[in-house]
Amino acid sequence: MKAPVWKVIVRFAALFGFCAGFRCDAVAEENPNIPAIANYFTTKGRYEEVNPHLIDDILAVNSSILQPPSAQCRIIHLTAIVRHGTRYPTGKNVKKMHDFYELVKSSAGRESWLQELQNQWTMWYTEDMDGRLVQKGVDDLKNLAVRLSKLFPSMISEEKLRAGMIKFITSSKHRCVNSTLSFKAGLTELWAISDQEIEHTVNDALMRFFDQCTRFVQEVDGNPSALSEVESFKLGPEMRRVREKIAERLRVPYSDITYDSAEAAFYLCAYEFAIKTVNSPWCRLFDQVDAQIMEYANDLKQFWKRGYGHDINSKSSCILFHDLFSRLEKAVSDHKSGQKVTEAVTVQVGHAETLLPLLTLLGFFKDNNRMTSVNYAAQTRRSFRTSLIVPYAANLVLVLYDCGNDDLRLQPLLNEKRVDFPGLTNQKASMPRFQDVKELYRELLQGCDFESECQLFRAPAEG
């Protein structure tokens, strides 16, 4: 029996990376185990919602995303910057979730689905879980490793892994270290490597640069006024309506439902799904409109804290930016001199807070209008959507090709889909000349000094 036309369209869109524009919400609608609001979980979202074809086959790859200008193009280097896999909530969020659960258990109405939460569901999250990797997160990174090895078999190969030509760097956080171990395990299990230890390096200067950028810490991270737009949105009419609807559904006074309550409820739905693949009754506290508002609140926070809201957000990633381009240049130098490119592949594992500032510095997902507390309605088609950009196991992959006659090309992929460098959208097959990419970022390559950008008190410009 043939699938309905809409299902075929959804699966086609998912496989070929069109879900950024084609929401693919129908994937959730056809599967009762997937919450109808699963596409709006922001940084708490599954990788499968960004790539729905993985729901049917977690190791499926779309090789059509790799379209070099000519058949003679050969990869000479690949760098992957990867977010850790699915994790438990942090201790801070567990406390919020626990408080909300106690409210529901003691005060909510007696509808059957609420009784299920009150009498059958148990608060199993504990504060000591504190963001640790879950089994789903282990699988996220193992499966990503296998898929990337299928996409780039000449680079992510047993031979190169055994030869030490694949370098692993990670943040010191346990979820990142364990994600790195999981990525390596994906490869060693794939090739049955049991006689060799694959090493990794912990480097917080690269993968947690935001902690070491004094200006960012003082002016944004530790400055409540830096997120004033976020606080204003929490008190605005859109969020007020979400809270009213939650209060109505629970049969409790509106005054009992704070923004933290709404956020905790949203997290309970998101974590139950991400960790257990359960479409929990918690999800019934939100419809799609509510979920879009909750998503906007989180995106607004990320915009002002990690994205385009403050210049230092992106400039804090200067050290990672220069590290990335120095690896590319080293590979070019080795290749041109006829030497073997000793670091063929670099896998760097960090956080959403690692990827977002770097993507912002590179100019990706920049909308015409800034996100504010009062322009929610005008932002429905924004490109800055963390649900699509940085789900668990999000990854930015840069692939350097030599196409002969000194024609070097650089292809960016985000979450295993083609993306275009801003301003280089007309180049063939999303694979611009490396020289053009360097020209695009010339000012950053000549400047963007981490030490000077991150000084709290900088010398005034001359003139």
Coordinates of C-alpha atoms in Angstrom, one line a residue:
M1 CA 0.0 0.0 0.0
K2 CA 1.4 3.3 -1.0
A3 CA 2.1 6.0 1.6
P4 CA -0.1 9.2 1.4
V5 CA 1.4 11.9 -0.7
W6 CA 2.0 14.2 2.3
K7 CA 4.1 11.5 4.0
V8 CA 6.2 11.1 0.8
I9 CA 6.7 14.9 0.7
V10 CA 7.7 15.0 4.4
R11 CA 10.2 12.1 4.0
F12 CA 11.7 13.7 0.9
A13 CA 12.0 17.0 2.6
A14 CA 13.6 15.4 5.7
L15 CA 16.1 13.4 3.7
F16 CA 17.3 16.2 1.5
G17 CA 17.4 18.8 4.3
F18 CA 14.4 21.0 3.5
C19 CA 12.9 20.8 7.0
A20 CA 14.3 24.3 7.9
G21 CA 11.6 25.7 5.6
F22 CA 9.3 22.7 5.4
R23 CA 8.6 22.2 9.1
C24 CA 8.1 18.5 8.9
D25 CA 5.6 18.7 11.8
A26 CA 3.7 16.0 10.1
V27 CA 6.4 13.5 11.1
A28 CA 5.3 14.0 14.7
E29 CA 1.6 13.8 13.7
E30 CA 2.0 10.4 12.1
N31 CA 3.8 9.0 15.1
P32 CA 1.9 9.1 18.4
N33 CA 5.2 8.5 20.2
I34 CA 6.5 11.9 19.1
P35 CA 5.0 14.9 20.9
A36 CA 3.3 17.3 18.4
I37 CA 5.5 20.1 19.8
A38 CA 8.8 18.2 19.4
N39 CA 10.1 20.6 16.8
Y40 CA 10.2 23.5 19.3
F41 CA 12.4 22.1 22.1
T42 CA 15.4 24.4 21.3
T43 CA 18.6 23.2 22.8
K44 CA 16.8 20.4 24.5
G45 CA 15.7 18.9 21.2
R46 CA 16.6 15.6 19.6
Y47 CA 18.9 15.5 16.6
E48 CA 16.2 13.3 14.8
E49 CA 13.8 16.3 14.7
V50 CA 16.3 18.1 12.6
N51 CA 16.9 15.0 10.4
P52 CA 13.6 13.1 10.5
H53 CA 14.8 10.4 8.1
L54 CA 17.0 9.1 11.0
I55 CA 13.8 8.1 12.9
D56 CA 13.4 5.2 10.4
D57 CA 17.2 4.5 10.0
I58 CA 19.6 6.1 12.4
L59 CA 22.6 5.3 10.2
A60 CA 21.1 6.7 7.0
V61 CA 23.3 9.2 5.1
N62 CA 22.5 11.5 2.2
S63 CA 25.6 11.4 0.1
S64 CA 24.0 13.9 -2.4
I65 CA 25.0 16.7 0.0
L66 CA 28.6 16.1 -1.3
Q67 CA 28.8 17.5 -4.8
P68 CA 32.3 18.6 -5.7
P69 CA 32.7 20.8 -8.8
S70 CA 34.5 18.0 -10.6
A71 CA 35.2 14.3 -10.2
Q72 CA 38.9 14.9 -9.6
C73 CA 38.2 16.7 -6.3
R74 CA 39.8 15.0 -3.3
I75 CA 39.3 15.7 0.4
I76 CA 42.5 16.7 2.2
H77 CA 41.2 17.7 5.6
L78 CA 38.0 17.6 7.6
T79 CA 37.2 19.4 10.9
A80 CA 34.0 18.6 12.9
I81 CA 32.9 20.8 15.8
V82 CA 30.3 18.8 17.7
R83 CA 27.9 19.4 20.6
H84 CA 27.7 16.7 23.2
G85 CA 24.8 14.2 23.0
T86 CA 21.6 14.0 24.9
R87 CA 22.0 14.7 28.6
Y88 CA 20.2 14.8 31.9
P89 CA 18.9 18.2 33.1
T90 CA 21.2 20.4 35.2
G91 CA 20.7 20.5 38.9
K92 CA 19.2 24.0 38.7
N93 CA 16.5 22.8 36.2
V94 CA 15.8 19.6 38.2
K95 CA 14.9 21.8 41.2
K96 CA 12.4 23.8 39.0
M97 CA 10.9 20.6 37.6
H98 CA 10.6 19.1 41.1
D99 CA 8.8 22.2 42.4
F100 CA 6.4 22.2 39.5
Y101 CA 5.7 18.5 39.9
E102 CA 4.8 19.1 43.6
L103 CA 2.4 21.8 42.6
V104 CA 0.7 19.4 40.1
K105 CA 0.6 16.6 42.6
S106 CA -0.9 18.6 45.4
S107 CA -3.2 21.2 43.6
A108 CA -4.1 20.1 40.0
G109 CA -7.5 19.0 38.9
R110 CA -8.7 15.3 38.7
E111 CA -8.9 14.7 34.9
S112 CA -7.6 11.3 34.0
W113 CA -4.4 12.5 32.3
L114 CA -3.6 14.7 35.3
Q115 CA -4.2 11.7 37.6
E116 CA -1.7 9.8 35.6
L117 CA 0.9 12.5 36.4
Q118 CA -0.2 12.7 40.0
N119 CA -0.5 9.0 40.8
Q120 CA 1.6 7.0 38.2
W121 CA 4.4 9.3 37.1
T122 CA 7.3 9.5 39.6
M123 CA 9.8 12.4 39.8
W124 CA 12.9 10.4 38.9
Y125 CA 15.2 13.3 38.1
T126 CA 17.7 14.1 40.9
E127 CA 20.0 17.1 41.2
D128 CA 23.1 15.0 41.2
M129 CA 22.4 14.0 37.6
D130 CA 23.5 17.6 36.8
G131 CA 23.8 17.5 33.0
R132 CA 25.5 14.1 32.7
L133 CA 25.3 12.2 29.4
V134 CA 22.5 9.6 29.2
Q135 CA 22.5 6.4 27.2
K136 CA 20.7 8.1 24.3
G137 CA 23.6 10.7 24.3
V138 CA 26.1 7.8 24.0
D139 CA 24.2 6.5 21.0
D140 CA 23.9 10.0 19.5
L141 CA 27.7 10.3 19.2
K142 CA 28.3 6.6 18.2
N143 CA 25.8 6.9 15.4
L144 CA 27.1 10.3 14.3
A145 CA 30.6 8.8 14.1
V146 CA 29.4 5.9 11.9
R147 CA 27.4 8.2 9.6
L148 CA 30.3 10.5 9.1
S149 CA 32.6 7.6 8.3
K150 CA 30.0 6.5 5.7
L151 CA 29.9 10.0 4.3
F152 CA 33.7 10.5 4.3
P153 CA 35.2 7.0 4.0
S154 CA 38.5 8.2 2.7
M155 CA 39.0 10.4 5.7
I156 CA 37.3 8.8 8.7
S157 CA 38.8 5.4 8.1
E158 CA 40.3 2.6 10.2
E159 CA 43.7 3.2 8.6
K160 CA 43.7 6.9 9.6
L161 CA 42.4 6.2 13.0
R162 CA 45.1 3.6 13.7
A163 CA 47.7 6.0 12.3
G164 CA 46.8 8.8 14.7
M165 CA 45.7 11.0 11.9
I166 CA 42.3 11.6 13.5
K167 CA 42.7 14.0 16.4
F168 CA 40.1 14.4 19.2
I169 CA 39.7 17.4 21.4
T170 CA 37.1 17.9 24.1
S171 CA 35.8 20.3 26.8
S172 CA 36.5 19.1 30.3
K173 CA 32.8 18.7 31.2
H174 CA 31.9 15.1 31.8
R175 CA 29.1 15.1 29.1
C176 CA 31.7 16.2 26.5
V177 CA 34.4 13.8 27.6
N178 CA 31.9 11.0 27.5
S179 CA 30.6 12.2 24.2
T180 CA 34.1 12.0 22.8
L181 CA 34.6 8.5 24.2
S182 CA 31.3 7.6 22.6
F183 CA 32.3 9.0 19.2
K184 CA 35.6 7.1 19.3
A185 CA 33.7 3.9 20.4
G186 CA 31.4 4.3 17.4
L187 CA 34.5 3.9 15.2
T188 CA 36.4 1.3 17.2
E189 CA 33.3 -0.9 17.4
L190 CA 32.6 -0.4 13.7
W191 CA 36.1 -1.6 12.8
A192 CA 36.5 -4.0 15.8
I193 CA 39.6 -2.2 17.1
S194 CA 40.4 -3.6 20.5
D195 CA 44.2 -3.7 20.4
Q196 CA 44.8 0.1 20.4
E197 CA 43.8 3.0 22.7
I198 CA 42.7 6.1 20.8
E199 CA 43.7 9.2 22.7
H200 CA 42.0 12.6 23.2
T201 CA 43.0 16.0 24.5
V202 CA 41.0 18.1 27.0
N203 CA 41.2 21.8 26.0
D204 CA 38.9 24.3 27.7
A205 CA 40.6 27.3 26.1
L206 CA 39.2 26.1 22.8
M207 CA 36.0 24.4 23.7
R208 CA 34.9 26.5 26.7
F209 CA 36.4 29.8 25.5
F210 CA 33.4 31.7 27.0
D211 CA 34.5 30.9 30.5
Q212 CA 37.9 32.5 29.9
C213 CA 36.7 35.7 28.1
T214 CA 36.7 38.2 30.9
R215 CA 34.7 40.8 29.0
F216 CA 32.0 38.3 28.1
V217 CA 31.8 37.1 31.7
Q218 CA 31.5 40.6 33.1
E219 CA 29.4 42.3 30.5
V220 CA 27.0 39.5 29.5
D221 CA 27.1 36.3 31.5
G222 CA 27.3 38.1 34.9
N223 CA 25.2 41.1 33.9
P224 CA 21.4 40.9 34.4
S225 CA 20.8 43.9 32.2
A226 CA 22.4 42.2 29.2
L227 CA 19.3 40.0 29.1
S228 CA 16.7 42.7 29.8
E229 CA 14.8 41.8 26.5
V230 CA 14.4 38.3 27.8
E231 CA 13.0 39.4 31.1
S232 CA 10.6 41.7 29.4
F233 CA 9.3 38.9 27.2
K234 CA 8.7 36.7 30.2
L235 CA 6.4 39.4 31.5
G236 CA 4.8 40.2 28.1
P237 CA 1.4 39.3 26.7
E238 CA 2.5 36.2 24.8
M239 CA 4.0 34.5 27.8
R240 CA 1.1 35.6 30.0
R241 CA -1.3 33.7 27.8
V242 CA 0.8 30.6 27.9
R243 CA 0.7 30.7 31.7
E244 CA -3.0 31.3 31.7
K245 CA -3.6 28.3 29.5
I246 CA -1.4 26.1 31.8
A247 CA -3.3 27.3 34.8
E248 CA -6.6 26.5 33.0
R249 CA -5.5 23.0 32.1
L250 CA -4.3 22.3 35.6
R251 CA -7.3 23.9 37.2
V252 CA -5.1 26.0 39.5
P253 CA -5.0 29.8 40.1
Y254 CA -3.1 31.8 37.5
S255 CA -0.9 33.2 40.3
D256 CA 0.5 29.7 40.9
I257 CA 2.0 29.5 37.4
T258 CA 5.2 31.6 37.1
Y259 CA 7.5 31.7 34.1
D260 CA 9.7 29.2 35.9
S261 CA 6.7 26.9 36.2
A262 CA 6.0 27.1 32.5
E263 CA 9.6 26.5 31.7
A264 CA 9.7 23.5 34.0
A265 CA 6.6 22.0 32.4
F266 CA 8.2 22.5 29.0
Y267 CA 11.4 20.8 30.1
L268 CA 9.5 17.9 31.6
C269 CA 7.9 17.2 28.2
A270 CA 11.3 17.7 26.4
Y271 CA 13.5 15.6 28.7
E272 CA 11.0 12.7 28.9
F273 CA 11.0 12.6 25.1
A274 CA 14.7 13.2 24.5
I275 CA 15.9 10.7 27.2
K276 CA 13.2 8.1 27.1
T277 CA 11.4 8.7 23.7
V278 CA 8.2 9.0 25.6
N279 CA 5.3 11.3 24.6
S280 CA 4.6 12.3 28.2
P281 CA 1.3 13.6 29.5
W282 CA 3.4 16.7 30.5
C283 CA 3.3 17.6 26.8
R284 CA -0.5 18.1 27.0
L285 CA 0.1 21.3 28.9
F286 CA 1.1 23.0 25.6
D287 CA -0.3 23.3 22.2
Q288 CA 1.7 24.4 19.1
V289 CA 1.2 28.1 19.7
D290 CA 2.4 27.8 23.3
A291 CA 5.4 25.8 22.2
Q292 CA 6.4 28.4 19.7
I293 CA 6.3 31.0 22.4
M294 CA 8.4 28.9 24.7
E295 CA 10.8 28.4 21.9
Y296 CA 11.0 32.1 21.2
A297 CA 11.7 32.8 24.9
N298 CA 14.7 30.5 24.8
D299 CA 15.9 31.7 21.4
L300 CA 15.7 35.2 22.7
K301 CA 18.0 34.3 25.6
Q302 CA 20.4 32.6 23.2
F303 CA 20.3 35.5 20.8
W304 CA 21.3 38.0 23.6
K305 CA 23.7 35.7 25.5
R306 CA 25.4 33.7 22.7
G307 CA 24.3 35.2 19.4
Y308 CA 23.9 38.6 17.7
G309 CA 22.6 40.5 20.8
H310 CA 26.1 41.6 22.0
D311 CA 29.3 41.8 19.9
I312 CA 31.4 40.1 22.5
N313 CA 29.2 37.0 22.3
S314 CA 30.7 36.1 19.0
K315 CA 34.1 37.7 19.5
S316 CA 34.6 35.4 22.5
S317 CA 35.0 32.6 19.9
C318 CA 38.0 34.3 18.2
I319 CA 40.4 31.7 19.6
L320 CA 38.3 28.8 18.1
F321 CA 37.9 30.7 14.8
H322 CA 41.7 31.1 14.4
D323 CA 42.3 27.5 15.5
L324 CA 39.9 26.3 12.8
F325 CA 41.6 28.3 10.0
S326 CA 45.1 27.5 11.2
R327 CA 44.3 23.7 10.9
L328 CA 43.0 24.3 7.4
E329 CA 46.1 26.3 6.4
K330 CA 48.4 23.6 7.9
A331 CA 46.6 20.9 5.8
V332 CA 47.0 23.1 2.7
S333 CA 50.7 23.6 3.5
D334 CA 51.3 19.9 4.1
H335 CA 49.4 19.0 0.9
K336 CA 51.2 21.5 -1.3
S337 CA 54.6 20.4 -0.1
G338 CA 53.8 16.9 -1.0
Q339 CA 53.8 15.7 2.6
K340 CA 51.1 13.5 4.1
V341 CA 48.5 15.7 5.9
T342 CA 49.2 14.4 9.4
E343 CA 46.0 15.7 10.9
A344 CA 43.5 14.6 8.3
V345 CA 40.5 14.9 10.6
T346 CA 39.9 16.9 13.8
V347 CA 36.9 16.1 16.0
Q348 CA 36.2 18.8 18.6
V349 CA 33.5 18.2 21.2
G350 CA 31.9 21.1 23.1
H351 CA 28.6 22.7 23.9
A352 CA 25.8 24.6 22.3
E353 CA 27.6 27.6 23.8
T354 CA 30.6 26.6 21.8
L355 CA 28.8 26.3 18.5
L356 CA 26.4 29.3 18.6
P357 CA 29.1 32.1 19.1
L358 CA 31.2 30.6 16.3
L359 CA 28.3 30.3 13.9
T360 CA 27.4 33.9 14.8
L361 CA 31.0 35.1 14.2
L362 CA 30.9 33.4 10.8
G363 CA 27.6 35.2 10.0
F364 CA 25.2 32.3 9.8
F365 CA 21.5 32.6 10.7
K366 CA 21.6 36.4 10.8
D367 CA 18.1 37.9 10.3
N368 CA 17.3 41.4 9.1
N369 CA 15.8 42.4 12.4
R370 CA 17.1 41.8 15.8
M371 CA 15.1 39.7 18.2
T372 CA 13.4 41.7 20.9
S373 CA 10.7 41.3 23.6
V374 CA 8.1 43.1 21.4
N375 CA 8.6 41.7 17.9
Y376 CA 7.6 38.1 18.4
A377 CA 4.9 38.2 15.7
A378 CA 7.4 39.5 13.1
Q379 CA 9.9 36.7 13.9
T380 CA 7.9 33.7 13.0
R381 CA 10.1 33.1 9.9
R382 CA 13.4 33.9 11.5
S383 CA 16.5 31.8 10.7
F384 CA 17.9 32.1 14.2
R385 CA 16.1 29.0 15.6
T386 CA 18.1 27.0 18.1
S387 CA 15.8 24.0 17.6
L388 CA 17.2 23.7 14.1
I389 CA 20.8 24.9 14.8
V390 CA 21.9 23.3 18.0
P391 CA 19.9 20.2 19.0
Y392 CA 21.8 17.5 21.0
A393 CA 24.8 16.2 18.9
A394 CA 24.7 19.3 16.6
N395 CA 27.7 19.5 14.4
L396 CA 29.5 21.9 12.1
V397 CA 31.7 20.1 9.6
L398 CA 34.1 21.9 7.3
V399 CA 35.5 19.8 4.4
L400 CA 38.6 21.0 2.5
Y401 CA 39.0 19.7 -1.1
D402 CA 41.7 19.9 -3.7
C403 CA 40.1 19.9 -7.1
G404 CA 43.4 20.2 -9.1
N405 CA 45.3 23.1 -10.6
D406 CA 45.5 24.8 -7.2
D407 CA 41.7 24.9 -6.9
L408 CA 41.0 24.4 -3.2
R409 CA 37.4 24.3 -2.1
L410 CA 35.7 24.5 1.3
Q411 CA 32.3 23.0 2.0
P412 CA 30.4 23.7 5.3
L413 CA 27.8 21.3 6.6
L414 CA 25.6 21.9 9.6
N415 CA 23.9 18.9 11.1
E416 CA 24.7 16.9 7.9
K417 CA 23.1 19.4 5.6
R418 CA 24.6 21.9 3.2
V419 CA 24.8 25.5 4.3
D420 CA 26.2 28.5 2.5
F421 CA 28.8 30.8 3.8
P422 CA 27.0 34.2 4.1
G423 CA 27.7 36.2 0.9
L424 CA 29.0 33.1 -1.0
T425 CA 25.6 31.6 -2.0
N426 CA 26.2 31.6 -5.7
Q427 CA 29.2 29.4 -5.8
K428 CA 28.8 26.0 -7.3
A429 CA 27.3 23.3 -5.1
S430 CA 27.8 25.2 -1.9
M431 CA 31.5 24.6 -2.2
P432 CA 33.3 27.9 -2.6
R433 CA 36.9 28.4 -3.3
F434 CA 39.0 28.4 -0.1
Q435 CA 40.5 31.7 -1.2
D436 CA 37.1 33.3 -1.4
V437 CA 36.2 32.1 2.1
K438 CA 39.4 33.6 3.4
E439 CA 38.6 36.9 1.7
L440 CA 35.1 36.8 3.2
Y441 CA 36.6 36.6 6.7
R442 CA 39.7 38.7 5.9
E443 CA 39.1 41.2 8.7
L444 CA 38.6 38.4 11.2
L445 CA 41.7 36.5 10.1
Q446 CA 43.8 39.7 10.4
G447 CA 42.2 40.6 13.7
C448 CA 39.8 39.0 16.1
D449 CA 42.5 38.6 18.8
F450 CA 41.0 36.7 21.7
E451 CA 43.2 38.5 24.3
S452 CA 42.4 42.0 23.2
E453 CA 38.7 41.3 22.5
C454 CA 38.3 39.8 26.0
Q455 CA 40.0 42.5 28.0
L456 CA 37.5 44.2 30.2
F457 CA 39.1 47.6 29.7
R458 CA 40.4 48.1 26.2
A459 CA 42.5 51.1 25.0
P460 CA 40.5 53.6 23.0
A461 CA 41.1 53.6 19.2
E462 CA 43.5 56.3 18.0
G463 CA 42.2 59.3 16.0

